[in-house]
Short mmCIF file of C-alpha atoms in Angstrom, two decimals:
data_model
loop_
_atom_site.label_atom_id
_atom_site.label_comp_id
_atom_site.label_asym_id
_atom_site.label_seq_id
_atom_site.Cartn_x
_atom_site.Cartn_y
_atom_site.Cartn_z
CA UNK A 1 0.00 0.00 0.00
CA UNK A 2 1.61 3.45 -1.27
CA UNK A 3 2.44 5.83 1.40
CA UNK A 4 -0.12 8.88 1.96
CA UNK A 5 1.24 12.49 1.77
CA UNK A 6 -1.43 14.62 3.45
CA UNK A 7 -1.11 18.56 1.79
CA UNK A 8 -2.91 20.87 4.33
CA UNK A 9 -5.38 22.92 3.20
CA UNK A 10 -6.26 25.58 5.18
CA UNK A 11 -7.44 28.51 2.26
CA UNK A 12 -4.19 29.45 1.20
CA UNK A 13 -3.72 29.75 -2.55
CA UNK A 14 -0.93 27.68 -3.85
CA UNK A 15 -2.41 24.33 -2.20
CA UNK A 16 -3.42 22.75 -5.44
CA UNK A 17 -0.33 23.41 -7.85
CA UNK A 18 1.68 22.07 -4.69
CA UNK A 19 -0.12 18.96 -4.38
CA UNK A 20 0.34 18.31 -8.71
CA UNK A 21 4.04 18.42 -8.20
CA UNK A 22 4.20 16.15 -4.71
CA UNK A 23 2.34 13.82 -7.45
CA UNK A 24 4.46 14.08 -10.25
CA UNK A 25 7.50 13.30 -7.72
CA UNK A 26 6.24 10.22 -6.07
CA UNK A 27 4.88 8.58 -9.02
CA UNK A 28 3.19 5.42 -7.97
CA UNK A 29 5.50 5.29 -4.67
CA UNK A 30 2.53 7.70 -2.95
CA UNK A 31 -0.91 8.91 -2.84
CA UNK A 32 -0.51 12.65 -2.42
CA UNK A 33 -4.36 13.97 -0.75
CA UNK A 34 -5.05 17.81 -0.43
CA UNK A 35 -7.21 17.90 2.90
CA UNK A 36 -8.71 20.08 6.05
CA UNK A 37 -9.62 16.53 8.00
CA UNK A 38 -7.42 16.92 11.02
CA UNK A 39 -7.91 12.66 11.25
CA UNK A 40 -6.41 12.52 7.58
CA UNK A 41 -2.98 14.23 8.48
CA UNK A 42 -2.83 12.32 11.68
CA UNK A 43 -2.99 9.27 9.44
CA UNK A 44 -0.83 10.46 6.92
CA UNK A 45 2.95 8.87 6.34
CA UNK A 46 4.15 12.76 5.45
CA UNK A 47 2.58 15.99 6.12
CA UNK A 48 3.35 19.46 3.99
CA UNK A 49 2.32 22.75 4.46
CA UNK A 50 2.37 25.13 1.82
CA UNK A 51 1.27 29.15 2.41
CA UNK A 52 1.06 32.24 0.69
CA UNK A 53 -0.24 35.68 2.09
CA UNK A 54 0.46 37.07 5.26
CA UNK A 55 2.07 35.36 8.14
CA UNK A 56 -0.78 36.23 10.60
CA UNK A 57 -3.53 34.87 8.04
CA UNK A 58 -1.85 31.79 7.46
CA UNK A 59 -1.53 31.43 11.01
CA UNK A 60 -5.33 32.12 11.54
CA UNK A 61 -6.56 29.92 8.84
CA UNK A 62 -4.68 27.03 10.12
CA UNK A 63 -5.90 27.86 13.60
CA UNK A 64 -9.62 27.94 12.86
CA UNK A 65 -9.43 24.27 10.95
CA UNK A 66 -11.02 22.26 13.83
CA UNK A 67 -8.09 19.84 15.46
CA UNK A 68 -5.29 20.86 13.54
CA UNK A 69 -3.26 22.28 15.50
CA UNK A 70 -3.08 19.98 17.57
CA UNK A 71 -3.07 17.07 15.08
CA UNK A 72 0.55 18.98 13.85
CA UNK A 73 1.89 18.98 17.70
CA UNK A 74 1.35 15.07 18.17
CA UNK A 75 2.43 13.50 14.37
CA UNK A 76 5.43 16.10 14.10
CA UNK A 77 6.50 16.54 17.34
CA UNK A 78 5.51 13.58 19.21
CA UNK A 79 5.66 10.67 16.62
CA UNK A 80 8.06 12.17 14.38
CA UNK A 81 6.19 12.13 11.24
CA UNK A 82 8.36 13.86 8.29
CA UNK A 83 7.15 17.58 7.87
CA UNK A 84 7.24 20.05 4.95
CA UNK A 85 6.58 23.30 4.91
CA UNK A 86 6.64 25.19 1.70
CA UNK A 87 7.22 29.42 1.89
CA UNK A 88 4.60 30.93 4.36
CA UNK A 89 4.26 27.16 5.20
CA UNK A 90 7.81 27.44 6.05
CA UNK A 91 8.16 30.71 8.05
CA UNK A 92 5.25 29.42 10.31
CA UNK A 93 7.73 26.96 11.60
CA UNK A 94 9.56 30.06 13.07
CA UNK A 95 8.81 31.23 16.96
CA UNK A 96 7.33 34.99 15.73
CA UNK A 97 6.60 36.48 12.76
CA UNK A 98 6.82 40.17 12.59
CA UNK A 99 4.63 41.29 9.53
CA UNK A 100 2.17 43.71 10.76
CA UNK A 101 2.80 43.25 14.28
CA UNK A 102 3.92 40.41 16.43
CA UNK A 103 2.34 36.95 15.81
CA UNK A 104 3.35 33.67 16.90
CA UNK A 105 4.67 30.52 14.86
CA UNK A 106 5.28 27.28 16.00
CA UNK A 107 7.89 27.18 17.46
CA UNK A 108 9.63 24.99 15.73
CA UNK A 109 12.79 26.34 14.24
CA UNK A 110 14.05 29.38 16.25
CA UNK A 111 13.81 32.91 14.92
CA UNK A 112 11.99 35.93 13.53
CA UNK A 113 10.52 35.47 10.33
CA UNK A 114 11.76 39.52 9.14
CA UNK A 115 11.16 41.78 6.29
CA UNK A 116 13.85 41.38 3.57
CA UNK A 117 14.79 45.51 4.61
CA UNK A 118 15.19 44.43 8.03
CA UNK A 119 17.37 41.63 7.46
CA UNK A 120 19.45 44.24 5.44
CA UNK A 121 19.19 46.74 8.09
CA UNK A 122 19.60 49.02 5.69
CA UNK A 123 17.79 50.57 2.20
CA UNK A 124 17.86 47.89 0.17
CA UNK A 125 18.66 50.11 -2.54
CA UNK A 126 17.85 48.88 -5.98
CA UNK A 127 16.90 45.77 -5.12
CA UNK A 128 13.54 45.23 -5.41
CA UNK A 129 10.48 44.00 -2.08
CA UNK A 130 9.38 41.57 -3.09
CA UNK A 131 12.12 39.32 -3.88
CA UNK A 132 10.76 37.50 -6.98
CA UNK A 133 11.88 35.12 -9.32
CA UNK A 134 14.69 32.81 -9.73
CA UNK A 135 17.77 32.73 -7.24
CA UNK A 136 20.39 30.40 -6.39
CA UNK A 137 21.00 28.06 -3.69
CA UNK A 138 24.16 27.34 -1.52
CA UNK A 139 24.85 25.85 1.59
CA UNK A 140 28.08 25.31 3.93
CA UNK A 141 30.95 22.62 2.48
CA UNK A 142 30.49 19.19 2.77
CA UNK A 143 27.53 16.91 1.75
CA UNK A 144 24.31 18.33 1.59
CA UNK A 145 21.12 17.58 3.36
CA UNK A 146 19.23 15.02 2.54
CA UNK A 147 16.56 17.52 0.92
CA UNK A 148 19.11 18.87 -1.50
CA UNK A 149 21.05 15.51 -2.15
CA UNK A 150 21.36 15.74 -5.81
CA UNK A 151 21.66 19.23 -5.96
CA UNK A 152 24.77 21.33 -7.18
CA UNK A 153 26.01 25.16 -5.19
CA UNK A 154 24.45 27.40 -7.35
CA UNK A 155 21.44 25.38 -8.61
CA UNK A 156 18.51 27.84 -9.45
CA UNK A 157 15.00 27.74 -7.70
CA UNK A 158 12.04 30.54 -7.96
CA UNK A 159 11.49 32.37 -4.80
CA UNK A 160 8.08 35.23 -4.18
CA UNK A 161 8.36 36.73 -1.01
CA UNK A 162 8.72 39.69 0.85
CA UNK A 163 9.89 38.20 4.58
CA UNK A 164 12.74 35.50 5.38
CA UNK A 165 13.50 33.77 8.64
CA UNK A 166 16.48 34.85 10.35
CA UNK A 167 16.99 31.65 12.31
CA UNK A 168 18.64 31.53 16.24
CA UNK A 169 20.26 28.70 15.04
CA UNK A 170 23.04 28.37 12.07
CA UNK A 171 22.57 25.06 12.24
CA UNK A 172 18.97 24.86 11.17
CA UNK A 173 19.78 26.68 8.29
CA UNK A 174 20.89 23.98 5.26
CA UNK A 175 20.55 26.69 2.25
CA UNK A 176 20.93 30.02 1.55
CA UNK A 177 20.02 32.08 -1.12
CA UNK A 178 21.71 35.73 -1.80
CA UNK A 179 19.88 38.96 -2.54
CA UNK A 180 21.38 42.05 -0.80
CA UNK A 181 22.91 39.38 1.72
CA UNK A 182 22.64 35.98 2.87
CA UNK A 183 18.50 34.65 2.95
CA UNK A 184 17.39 31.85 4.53
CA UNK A 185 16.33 29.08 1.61
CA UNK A 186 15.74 26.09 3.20
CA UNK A 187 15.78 24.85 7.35
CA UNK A 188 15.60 21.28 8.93
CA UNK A 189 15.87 20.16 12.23
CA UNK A 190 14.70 16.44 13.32
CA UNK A 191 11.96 15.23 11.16
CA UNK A 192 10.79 19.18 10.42
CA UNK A 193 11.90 21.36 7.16
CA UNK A 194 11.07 23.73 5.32
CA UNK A 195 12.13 25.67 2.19
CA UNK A 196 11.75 30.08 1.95
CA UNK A 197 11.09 28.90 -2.50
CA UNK A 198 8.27 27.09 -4.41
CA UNK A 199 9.45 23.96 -5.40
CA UNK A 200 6.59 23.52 -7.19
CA UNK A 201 7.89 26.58 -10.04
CA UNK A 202 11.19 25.42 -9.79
CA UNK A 203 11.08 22.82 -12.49
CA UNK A 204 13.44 20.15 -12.21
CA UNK A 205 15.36 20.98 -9.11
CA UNK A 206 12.00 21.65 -7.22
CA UNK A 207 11.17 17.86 -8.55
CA UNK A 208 14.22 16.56 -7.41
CA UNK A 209 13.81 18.39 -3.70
CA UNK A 210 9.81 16.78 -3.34
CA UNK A 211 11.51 13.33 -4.42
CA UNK A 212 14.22 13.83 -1.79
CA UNK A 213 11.68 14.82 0.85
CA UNK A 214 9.55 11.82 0.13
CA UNK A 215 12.46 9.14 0.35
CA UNK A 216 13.90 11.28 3.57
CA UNK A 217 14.22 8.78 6.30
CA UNK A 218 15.14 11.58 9.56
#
């Protein structure tokens, strides 16, 4: 029987297009279900969370699905089930995010999820909010994480954002992208990550990251 990947849906926009490329990646190896039945994702073999909008709606909408919540706490956190969170669906991972006041993540990954300007504490000059299009990744020497095996420094992916976790931790942070600095790409601690791009726009290399994610063993 084919694993189940459960895609949360929760009213934000890119849940559909997500779910089409989960699919494409898995093949026959998974059935990939888009859902709001907190008793689905507890019974799913992988959970992912993609977001788009504001930090404090996706927060809200995810919040007023009955169960949830809570559902998240006990398969991530207490039974360790692999967890992908996609953009918004990845900043939500972070303790606060400060767009349009202060509003609280999970709690997951340490850190502010920032505005790109306040990253840069400074103008960002000609550099454009927000930070759209295709960008490279990197990460420190050595091999890879098991999300980006594969993957070569420099490999492009297509990023649509405005705000970017700055993590507490360095070592939650496996890529990087640069635009007016260092940016937060892609986190992982445990059985949780999370990437800042859309995989699902970023053609083959986005492919090869859902694949990865799917096989990921943490």
């Amino acid at each position: 029987m084919p694993a189940t990947v459960a895609v949360i849906d929760y009213g934000s926009g890119n849940l559909r297009s997500a779910a089409k490329a989960i699919a494409r990646a898995a093949g026959a190896d998974a059935e990939v279900i888009v859902t709001s039945d907190a008793a689905a994702v507890a019974r799913a073999s992988r959970i992912v969370l993609p977001g788009q909008g504001a930090f404090a709606d996706c927060m809200g909408g995810l919040s007023d699905v009955p169960g949830m919540l809570e559902v998240l706490a006990d398969a991530v956190r207490r039974r360790g089930v692999p967890f992908l969170g996609i953009c918004v669906g990845m900043q939500l991972l972070a303790d606060r995010g400060l767009e349009h006041g202060v509003h609280q993540g999970f709690g997951w990954i340490g850190g502010d999820v920032m505005r790109l300007d306040q990253l840069w504490g400074r103008d960002p000059g000609r550099l454009a909010i927000p930070h759209m299009g295709w960008n490279t990744l990197s990460w420190p020497g050595g091999a890879p994480h098991p999300l980006l095996e594969g993957l070569r420094q420099g490999d492009h992916v297509y990023f649509a954002h405005s705000y970017a976790l700055r993590a507490a931790a360095i070592e939650d942070v496996i890529a990087t992208t640069d635009y007016g600095g260092p940016i937060t790409a892609a986190v992982a601690r445990g059985n949780v990550a999370g990437v800042q791009f859309h995989p699902e726009k970023s053609q083959a290399v986005g492919l090869r990251i859902l694949a990865n994610f799917l096989r990921w063993s943490p």
